Coordinates of C-alpha atoms and ligand atoms in Angstrom, one line a residue:
X28 CA 9.6 -9.3 -11.6
X29 CA 12.9 -11.2 -11.2
X30 CA 12.9 -15.0 -11.8
X31 CA 15.5 -17.4 -10.5
X32 CA 15.4 -20.8 -12.1
X33 CA 12.0 -20.0 -13.5
X34 CA 10.5 -18.9 -10.2
X35 CA 9.5 -15.3 -9.3
X36 CA 11.6 -14.3 -6.3
X37 CA 11.3 -10.5 -6.2
X38 CA 10.8 -7.1 -7.9
X39 CA 13.3 -4.9 -9.1
X40 CA 13.4 -1.2 -7.7
X41 CA 12.4 0.6 -10.7
X42 CA 11.6 -0.1 -14.3
X43 CA 11.7 3.0 -16.4
X44 CA 11.8 2.0 -20.1
X45 CA 13.1 5.3 -21.1
X46 CA 16.1 5.4 -18.8
X47 CA 19.1 3.3 -19.6
X48 CA 21.0 4.5 -16.6
X49 CA 19.6 2.0 -14.1
X50 CA 22.8 2.1 -11.8
X51 CA 21.7 -0.6 -9.1
X52 CA 17.9 0.0 -9.7
X53 CA 17.8 -3.3 -11.5
X54 CA 18.2 -5.3 -8.5
X55 CA 15.8 -6.5 -5.8
X56 CA 16.1 -4.4 -2.6
X57 CA 15.0 -6.1 0.5
X58 CA 13.4 -2.9 1.9
X59 CA 11.9 -2.0 -1.5
X60 CA 10.4 -5.4 -1.8
X61 CA 8.3 -5.3 1.6
X62 CA 5.3 -3.1 0.1
X63 CA 5.4 -5.4 -3.0
X64 CA 5.4 -8.4 -0.9
X65 CA 2.3 -7.0 1.2
X66 CA 0.6 -6.2 -2.0
X67 CA 1.1 -9.8 -3.2
X68 CA -0.2 -11.3 0.1
X69 CA -3.2 -9.1 -0.1
X70 CA -3.8 -10.4 -3.6
X71 CA -3.5 -14.0 -2.6
X72 CA -0.1 -14.4 -4.6
X73 CA 1.7 -16.1 -1.7
X74 CA 4.3 -18.1 -3.6
X75 CA 6.4 -15.1 -4.6
X76 CA 6.5 -14.0 -1.0
X77 CA 7.7 -17.4 0.1
X78 CA 10.3 -17.7 -2.6
X79 CA 11.6 -14.2 -1.6
X80 CA 11.8 -15.2 2.1
X81 CA 13.6 -18.4 1.5
X82 CA 16.0 -17.1 -1.2
X83 CA 17.1 -14.1 0.8
X84 CA 17.6 -16.4 3.8
X85 CA 20.2 -18.3 2.0
X86 CA 22.1 -15.1 1.2
X87 CA 22.4 -14.3 5.0
X88 CA 25.1 -17.0 5.5
X89 CA 26.9 -16.1 2.4
X90 CA 30.6 -15.3 2.9
X91 CA 30.9 -11.3 3.0
X92 CA 33.9 -9.2 3.2
X93 CA 34.7 -5.6 2.8
X94 CA 38.4 -5.4 2.0
X95 CA 39.7 -7.8 4.6
X96 CA 36.9 -7.5 7.1
X97 CA 33.9 -9.6 7.4
X98 CA 30.8 -8.3 9.0
X99 CA 28.5 -10.4 11.3
X100 CA 26.8 -13.5 10.0
X101 CA 23.2 -12.5 10.4
X102 CA 23.7 -9.4 8.1
X103 CA 21.1 -9.4 5.2
X104 CA 22.0 -7.9 1.9
X105 CA 20.5 -4.5 1.0
X106 CA 19.8 -5.9 -2.5
X107 CA 20.6 -8.8 -4.9
X108 CA 20.4 -9.7 -8.5
X109 CA 20.4 -12.9 -10.6
X110 CA 23.2 -13.3 -12.8
X111 CA 23.6 -16.0 -15.5
X112 CA 27.2 -17.4 -15.7
X113 CA 28.8 -20.0 -17.8
X114 CA 28.6 -23.4 -16.1
X115 CA 31.9 -24.6 -14.7
X116 CA 33.7 -26.8 -17.2
X117 CA 31.1 -26.3 -20.0
X118 CA 31.3 -23.3 -22.1
X119 CA 28.0 -24.1 -23.9
X120 CA 25.9 -24.1 -20.8
X121 CA 25.0 -21.4 -18.3
X122 CA 23.5 -21.4 -14.7
X123 CA 21.9 -18.8 -12.7
X124 CA 23.5 -17.5 -9.5
X125 CA 22.3 -15.0 -6.9
X126 CA 24.5 -12.1 -6.4
X127 CA 23.9 -10.1 -3.2
X128 CA 25.1 -6.7 -2.1
X129 CA 25.8 -6.5 1.6
X130 CA 27.1 -3.0 1.3
X131 CA 30.5 -3.9 -0.1
X132 CA 29.4 -2.4 -3.4
X133 CA 26.9 0.2 -2.2
X134 CA 27.5 3.8 -2.6
X135 CA 29.5 4.9 0.7
X136 CA 29.7 1.2 1.8
X137 CA 26.6 1.5 4.1
X138 CA 25.5 -1.4 6.2
X139 CA 21.9 -2.4 5.4
X140 CA 20.9 -2.9 9.1
X141 CA 17.2 -2.6 8.3
X142 CA 17.3 -5.5 5.8
X143 CA 17.1 -8.3 8.4
X144 CA 14.6 -6.4 10.5
X145 CA 12.2 -6.1 7.4
X146 CA 12.8 -9.7 6.6
X147 CA 11.5 -10.7 10.0
X148 CA 8.6 -8.4 9.8
X149 CA 7.6 -9.8 6.3
X150 CA 7.9 -13.4 7.5
X151 CA 5.5 -12.8 10.2
X152 CA 3.1 -11.0 7.9
X153 CA 3.4 -14.1 5.6
X154 CA 2.4 -16.4 8.3
X155 CA -0.3 -14.3 9.6
X156 CA -1.9 -13.7 6.2
X157 CA -1.8 -17.1 4.8
X158 CA -2.1 -19.2 8.0
X159 CA 1.0 -21.2 6.7
X160 CA 3.3 -21.4 9.7
X161 CA 5.3 -24.2 8.0
X162 CA 7.7 -21.6 6.7
X163 CA 8.5 -19.9 10.0
X164 CA 8.8 -23.2 11.6
X165 CA 11.5 -24.6 9.3
X166 CA 14.9 -25.3 11.0
X167 CA 16.8 -23.0 8.5
X168 CA 14.2 -20.1 8.9
X169 CA 14.3 -20.4 12.7
X170 CA 18.3 -20.4 12.4
X171 CA 17.9 -17.2 10.2
X172 CA 15.9 -15.5 12.9
X173 CA 18.2 -16.3 15.6
X174 CA 21.1 -15.1 13.6
X175 CA 19.6 -11.7 12.9
X176 CA 18.6 -11.5 16.6
X177 CA 22.1 -12.4 17.8
X178 CA 23.7 -9.8 15.6
X179 CA 21.4 -7.2 17.0
X180 CA 21.6 -8.3 20.7
X181 CA 25.4 -8.7 20.7
X182 CA 27.0 -7.0 23.7
X183 CA 29.0 -3.8 22.9
X184 CA 30.1 -0.8 24.7
X185 CA 26.6 0.8 24.5
X186 CA 25.1 2.5 27.6
X187 CA 21.8 2.7 25.7
X188 CA 19.3 -0.2 24.7
X189 CA 18.9 1.4 21.3
X190 CA 20.7 -0.1 18.3
X191 CA 24.1 1.8 17.6
X192 CA 24.6 2.2 13.8
X193 CA 26.4 4.1 11.3
X194 CA 25.0 6.7 9.0
X195 CA 22.9 5.7 6.1
X196 CA 21.8 2.2 7.5
X197 CA 18.2 2.2 6.5
X198 CA 15.9 3.9 3.9
X199 CA 18.0 6.8 4.2
X200 CA 21.2 5.2 2.8
X201 CA 23.4 8.1 2.4
X202 CA 25.1 10.4 4.9
X203 CA 22.3 12.4 6.3
X204 CA 23.7 12.9 10.0
X205 CA 21.6 9.8 11.3
X206 CA 24.5 7.8 12.7
X207 CA 24.1 6.7 16.3
X208 CA 20.7 5.7 17.3
X209 CA 18.2 6.7 14.6
X210 CA 14.6 6.2 15.3
X211 CA 13.8 4.5 12.0
X212 CA 16.1 1.6 13.1
X213 CA 14.9 1.5 16.6
X214 CA 11.3 1.3 15.6
X215 CA 12.1 -1.7 13.1
X216 CA 14.2 -3.2 15.7
X217 CA 11.5 -3.2 18.3
X218 CA 9.0 -4.5 15.8
X219 CA 11.4 -7.3 14.7
X220 CA 11.9 -8.3 18.3
X221 CA 8.1 -8.6 18.8
X222 CA 7.6 -10.5 15.6
X223 CA 10.6 -12.8 16.4
X224 CA 9.4 -13.5 19.9
X225 CA 5.9 -14.7 18.2
X226 CA 7.5 -16.9 15.8
X227 CA 10.5 -18.4 17.7
X228 CA 9.7 -22.2 18.4
X229 CA 10.5 -22.8 22.2
X230 CA 13.5 -25.0 22.9
X231 CA 15.9 -25.0 25.8
X232 CA 18.7 -23.8 23.8
X233 CA 16.9 -20.6 23.2
X234 CA 16.2 -19.7 26.7
X235 CA 19.0 -17.2 26.8
X236 CA 18.1 -15.6 23.6
X237 CA 14.4 -15.1 24.7
X238 CA 15.5 -13.5 28.1
X239 CA 17.7 -11.1 26.2
X240 CA 15.1 -10.3 23.8
X241 CA 12.4 -9.7 26.5
X242 CA 14.9 -7.5 28.5
X243 CA 15.7 -5.4 25.5
X244 CA 12.0 -4.9 24.5
X245 CA 11.3 -3.4 27.9
X246 CA 14.5 -1.3 28.0
X247 CA 13.9 0.0 24.5
X248 CA 10.4 1.0 25.1
X249 CA 11.1 2.9 28.2
X250 CA 14.0 4.7 26.6
X251 CA 12.3 5.6 23.4
X252 CA 8.9 6.6 25.2
X253 CA 10.7 8.7 27.9
X254 CA 13.8 10.3 26.1
X255 CA 12.7 10.5 22.3
X256 CA 9.2 12.0 22.8
X257 CA 8.7 15.6 22.6
X258 CA 5.6 18.0 22.6
X259 CA 5.0 21.5 23.9
X260 CA 5.4 20.4 27.5
X261 CA 8.6 18.4 27.0
X262 CA 10.2 21.1 25.0
X263 CA 9.3 23.7 27.6
X264 CA 11.0 21.3 30.1
X265 CA 14.1 21.1 27.9
X266 CA 14.1 24.9 27.7
X267 CA 14.5 25.1 31.5
X268 CA 16.9 22.1 31.9
X269 CA 19.9 22.3 34.2
X270 CA 22.9 21.1 32.8
X271 CA 26.1 19.4 33.9
X272 CA 24.3 17.1 36.3
X273 CA 26.6 14.4 37.8
X274 CA 24.5 12.0 39.8
X275 CA 22.4 9.0 39.3
X276 CA 19.2 11.0 39.5
X277 CA 19.9 13.6 37.0
X278 CA 16.8 14.8 35.1
X279 CA 18.9 15.9 32.2
X280 CA 20.6 12.7 31.7
X281 CA 22.1 13.2 28.3
X282 CA 23.3 16.7 29.3
X283 CA 21.2 18.4 26.7
X284 CA 21.9 22.1 26.3
X285 CA 18.6 24.1 26.1
X286 CA 20.2 26.2 23.2
X287 CA 19.9 23.0 21.0
X288 CA 16.3 23.6 20.6
X289 CA 16.2 24.8 17.0
X290 CA 14.4 28.0 16.3
X291 CA 12.1 26.4 13.6
X292 CA 10.9 24.1 16.2
X293 CA 9.9 26.8 18.6
X294 CA 7.4 27.9 16.0
X295 CA 6.5 24.7 14.4
X296 CA 5.5 22.5 17.4
X297 CA 1.7 22.5 17.5
X298 CA -0.1 22.9 21.0
X299 CA -1.8 19.5 20.2
X300 CA 0.4 16.8 19.1
X301 CA 4.1 15.7 19.4
X302 CA 6.4 13.4 17.9
X303 CA 9.5 11.1 18.5
X304 CA 12.7 12.8 17.8
X305 CA 15.1 11.5 15.0
X306 CA 18.2 10.4 17.2
X307 CA 19.4 10.9 20.7
X308 CA 23.2 10.7 21.7
X309 CA 25.0 12.2 24.5
X310 CA 24.6 16.1 24.6
X311 CA 22.8 15.7 21.2
X312 CA 19.1 15.5 20.3
X313 CA 18.2 15.5 16.5
X314 CA 14.9 17.4 16.5
X315 CA 14.1 16.5 12.9
X316 CA 10.8 14.7 12.3
X317 CA 11.5 11.5 10.5
X318 CA 8.3 10.0 9.1
X319 CA 9.0 6.4 8.7
X320 CA 10.4 6.1 12.3
X321 CA 7.4 7.7 13.8
X322 CA 4.8 5.7 11.7
X323 CA 6.5 2.4 12.5
X324 CA 6.6 3.3 16.1
X325 CA 2.8 3.6 16.0
X326 CA 2.5 0.3 14.1
X327 CA 4.6 -1.7 16.5
X328 CA 3.4 0.0 19.7
X329 CA 6.8 1.3 20.6
X330 CA 4.9 4.6 21.1
X331 CA 2.1 4.6 23.7
X332 CA -1.5 5.0 22.6
X333 CA -1.4 8.7 23.5
X334 CA 1.8 9.2 21.7
X335 CA 0.5 7.5 18.6
X336 CA -2.5 9.7 18.5
X337 CA -0.4 12.8 19.1
X338 CA 1.8 11.7 16.1
X339 CA -1.2 11.6 14.0
X340 CA -2.5 14.9 15.4
X341 CA 0.9 16.5 14.4
X342 CA 0.6 15.1 11.0
X343 CA -2.8 16.6 10.6
X344 CA -1.8 20.0 12.0
X345 CA 1.2 20.1 9.8
X346 CA -0.4 18.8 6.8
X347 CA 0.9 21.4 4.4
X348 CA 4.5 20.7 5.6
X349 CA 4.5 17.0 5.7
X350 CA 1.9 15.9 3.1
X351 CA 1.9 19.1 1.0
X352 CA 1.7 18.3 -2.7
X353 CA 2.8 14.7 -2.3
X354 CA 2.7 12.2 0.7
X355 CA 5.0 12.0 2.5
X356 CA 8.1 13.9 3.5
X357 CA 10.7 11.7 4.4
X358 CA 11.9 14.1 7.1
X359 CA 11.3 17.6 8.2
X360 CA 12.8 20.3 7.8
X361 CA 15.6 20.1 5.3
X362 CA 19.3 20.9 6.3
X363 CA 20.3 24.0 4.6
X364 CA 23.5 26.1 4.1
X365 CA 26.4 25.4 6.6
X366 CA 24.5 22.6 8.2
X367 CA 23.9 20.8 4.9
X368 CA 27.7 21.3 4.0
X369 CA 28.9 19.7 7.2
X370 CA 26.1 17.2 7.9
X371 CA 25.8 15.6 4.4
X372 CA 29.3 16.4 3.3
X373 CA 27.9 18.8 0.6
X374 CA 25.9 16.1 -1.0
X375 CA 24.6 17.3 -4.4
X376 CA 21.9 14.6 -4.4
X377 CA 20.6 15.7 -0.8
X378 CA 20.4 19.5 -1.5
X379 CA 17.8 21.1 0.8
X380 CA 14.2 19.7 0.1
X381 CA 15.4 17.0 -2.1
X382 CA 15.6 13.2 -2.0
X383 CA 16.5 12.3 1.7
X384 CA 16.8 15.8 2.9
X385 CA 13.2 16.8 3.0
X386 CA 12.1 15.2 -0.1
X387 CA 8.7 13.5 -0.5
X388 CA 8.4 9.7 -1.0
X389 CA 5.2 8.2 -2.2
X390 CA 6.0 4.7 -0.9
X391 CA 5.5 6.2 2.6
X392 CA 1.8 6.1 2.0
X393 CA 1.6 2.5 3.1
X394 CA 3.1 3.0 6.3
X395 CA 0.9 5.9 7.0
X396 CA -2.2 3.9 6.1
X397 CA -1.3 1.0 8.5
X398 CA -0.6 3.5 11.3
X399 CA -3.9 5.3 10.6
X400 CA -5.9 2.1 10.4
X401 CA -4.3 0.9 13.7
X402 CA -5.3 4.1 15.6
X403 CA -8.8 3.9 14.0
X404 CA -8.1 7.1 12.1
X405 CA -8.2 5.9 8.5
X406 CA -9.6 9.1 7.1
X407 CA -6.2 10.8 7.5
X408 CA -4.7 8.2 5.1
X409 CA -7.6 8.4 2.9
X410 CA -7.0 12.2 2.5
X411 CA -3.4 11.6 1.8
X412 CA -4.1 9.0 -0.9
X413 CA -6.5 11.6 -2.5
X414 CA -3.5 14.0 -2.6
X415 CA -1.3 11.4 -4.2
X416 CA -3.9 10.5 -6.8
X417 CA -3.8 13.9 -8.2
X418 CA -0.3 13.2 -9.7
X419 CA 1.2 10.0 -8.9
X420 CA 0.1 7.9 -11.9
X421 CA 0.4 10.8 -14.4
X422 CA 3.8 11.5 -13.3
X423 CA 4.7 7.8 -14.0
X424 CA 5.3 6.9 -10.3
X425 CA 8.4 8.8 -9.4
X426 CA 10.7 7.6 -6.6
X427 CA 10.6 10.9 -4.8
X428 CA 9.4 14.5 -5.1
X429 CA 11.5 17.8 -4.5
X430 CA 10.8 21.2 -3.0
X431 CA 9.4 22.3 0.2
X432 CA 5.8 22.0 -1.1
X433 CA 6.7 18.6 -2.9
X434 CA 5.8 20.3 -6.3
X435 CA 8.3 19.0 -8.6
X436 CA 9.3 15.3 -9.6
X437 CA 12.7 14.7 -7.9
X438 CA 15.7 15.9 -9.8
X439 CA 17.2 12.4 -10.1
X440 CA 14.2 10.6 -9.3
X441 CA 13.7 7.2 -11.2
X442 CA 10.1 6.8 -12.9
X443 CA 8.2 3.6 -12.4
X444 CA 9.7 3.1 -9.1
X445 CA 8.2 -0.3 -7.8
X446 CA 7.8 0.8 -4.2
X447 CA 5.9 4.0 -5.2
X448 CA 3.5 1.8 -7.1
X449 CA 3.3 -1.1 -4.4
X450 CA 3.0 1.6 -1.7
X451 CA -0.1 3.1 -3.1
X452 CA -1.6 -0.4 -3.9
X453 CA -1.1 -1.5 -0.3
X454 CA -2.6 1.7 0.9
X455 CA -5.7 1.4 -1.5
X456 CA -6.1 -2.3 -0.6
X457 CA -5.8 -1.7 3.1
X458 CA -8.3 1.0 3.2
X459 CA -10.7 -1.4 1.4
X460 CA -10.0 -4.2 3.9
X461 CA -8.6 -2.6 7.1
X462 CA -8.4 -5.8 9.2
X463 CA -5.9 -7.1 6.9
X464 CA -3.4 -4.4 8.4
X465 CA -3.2 -6.8 11.4
X466 CA -0.5 -8.8 9.8
X467 CA 1.8 -5.9 10.3
X468 CA 0.5 -4.4 13.5
X469 CA 2.0 -5.4 16.9
X470 CA -0.5 -4.7 19.6
X471 CA 0.6 -3.4 23.1
X472 CA 1.9 -6.4 25.1
X473 CA 0.4 -6.6 28.6
X474 CA 3.5 -8.3 30.1
X475 CA 5.6 -5.6 28.7
X476 CA 3.4 -2.9 29.8
X477 CA 3.4 -4.2 33.3
X478 CA 7.2 -4.5 33.4
X479 CA 7.4 -1.0 31.8
X480 CA 5.1 0.5 34.6
X481 CA 7.1 -1.4 37.4
X482 CA 10.3 0.3 36.2
X483 CA 8.8 3.7 36.0
X484 CA 7.4 3.3 39.6
X485 CA 11.0 2.9 40.8
X486 CA 12.3 6.3 41.7
X487 CA 14.7 7.8 39.1
X488 CA 18.1 6.8 39.5
X489 CA 17.6 4.3 42.6
X490 CA 19.4 1.2 41.9
X491 CA 17.5 -2.0 42.6
X492 CA 19.4 -3.8 45.3
X493 CA 17.2 -6.7 45.2
X494 CA 15.9 -8.6 42.1
X495 CA 12.3 -7.4 41.5
X496 CA 9.6 -10.0 41.6
X497 CA 8.8 -9.9 37.9
X498 CA 11.2 -11.8 35.6
X499 CA 12.7 -8.8 33.7
X500 CA 16.1 -7.4 34.5
X501 CA 16.2 -3.7 33.8
Ligands
LIG12 C1 17.5 4.6 -2.7 C2 16.8 4.7 -1.3 C3 16.8 3.3 -0.8 C4 16.2 2.5 -1.7 C5 16.9 2.4 -3.0 C6 16.3 1.5 -4.0 O1 18.9 4.4 -2.4 O2 17.4 5.7 -0.4 O3 16.0 3.4 0.5 O4 16.3 1.1 -1.2 O5 16.9 3.7 -3.5 O6 15.0 2.2 -4.4

């Protein structure tokens, strides 16, 4: 637990008493705190979550610079610590200050795009669980939500509604070839937009923001459901794609060459089941399966109900690859050989089947559990929890596991990793009390669904000449 002026405000990333090499694991990471925060909420320890929300909010408007450049205001830090410094002008006294890292100190100087999105998601969970809406209604909190949204909704050169980010901007915070439009960020973005929509207090000044938010939600769900989805049928379509289609009604809009379908996937894709791919760019589909993005797409209803079931079908069908000796693989499969060299930049921490490159992360158990509960299939999560229980506590709660079958404790894994413990706790508590998962779930919005089907009913590529009757611009 980390205290600031005597109050608990967060949990450190890892606390291994036998390891003096803490690097930055003695800090409070925003993304790592989420499962801790949910566990506290489930246990009725509300104060610490409130403290966390309000203190990290303050950090958002901190001045931040990377050399001479300042990133956008609404950026939340990846992590922060509490430092004790001598009081100005008085050598005998000290004071505590918060010391955030927005990426200016992080390895590779990666921007933590997910932090602000998680912050919004946790804020909504706090309100839902405690019934205390006074926190989200505070003016500074409302301003905080808007600052994050403005940063995400800012105009740019993008042709896609997905959020354009650099590599390593989320849980995978090292180079792993996930720059562009990675699924994890898109799922968290969609979820945060829905949560923010629920929490924003209506006022005249926020009309434009609301409109932008609604438009983005529709466009994002169309884009992900249509173009990120693959299953046997879609794969077969891609296999027979025509290319170089210049027109408004191209079928192969992103000019994907069928040869991109990787040989492993031809064998791996089950007849029943499917998933959302990792990333989509012009002439590029990243066919790797990324667990967090797929699970969170189920949780926030970015995936349709059919797609959500199909993702769980795939997890069941590919149990020995994805759950294996320890749930859950962060992605599948690993990059190997020349691909590993080029895409990770020969990263020795991300060697094949290690760490972010096909390693297994026990913390992902909680997201798996929420997704299974939402789809009314808790037995899948229960089975995964049983697998984790065989080793996790005995192995001292490692951060991650290595090898294809997740048989070894990760080479550089920290022990007593807080979110490994918290992820397990949340999974257990939610299985006992499944309705509590509602604080994290977003149900399919009827209004959005309507706008979505109207958009799909418009023939491909036909530009709308007149404004449609419904209020969304697509
Ligand atoms: C690693 C993970 C990151 C996490 C951090 C602290 O860098 O990739 O997601 O926040 O460790 O646990």
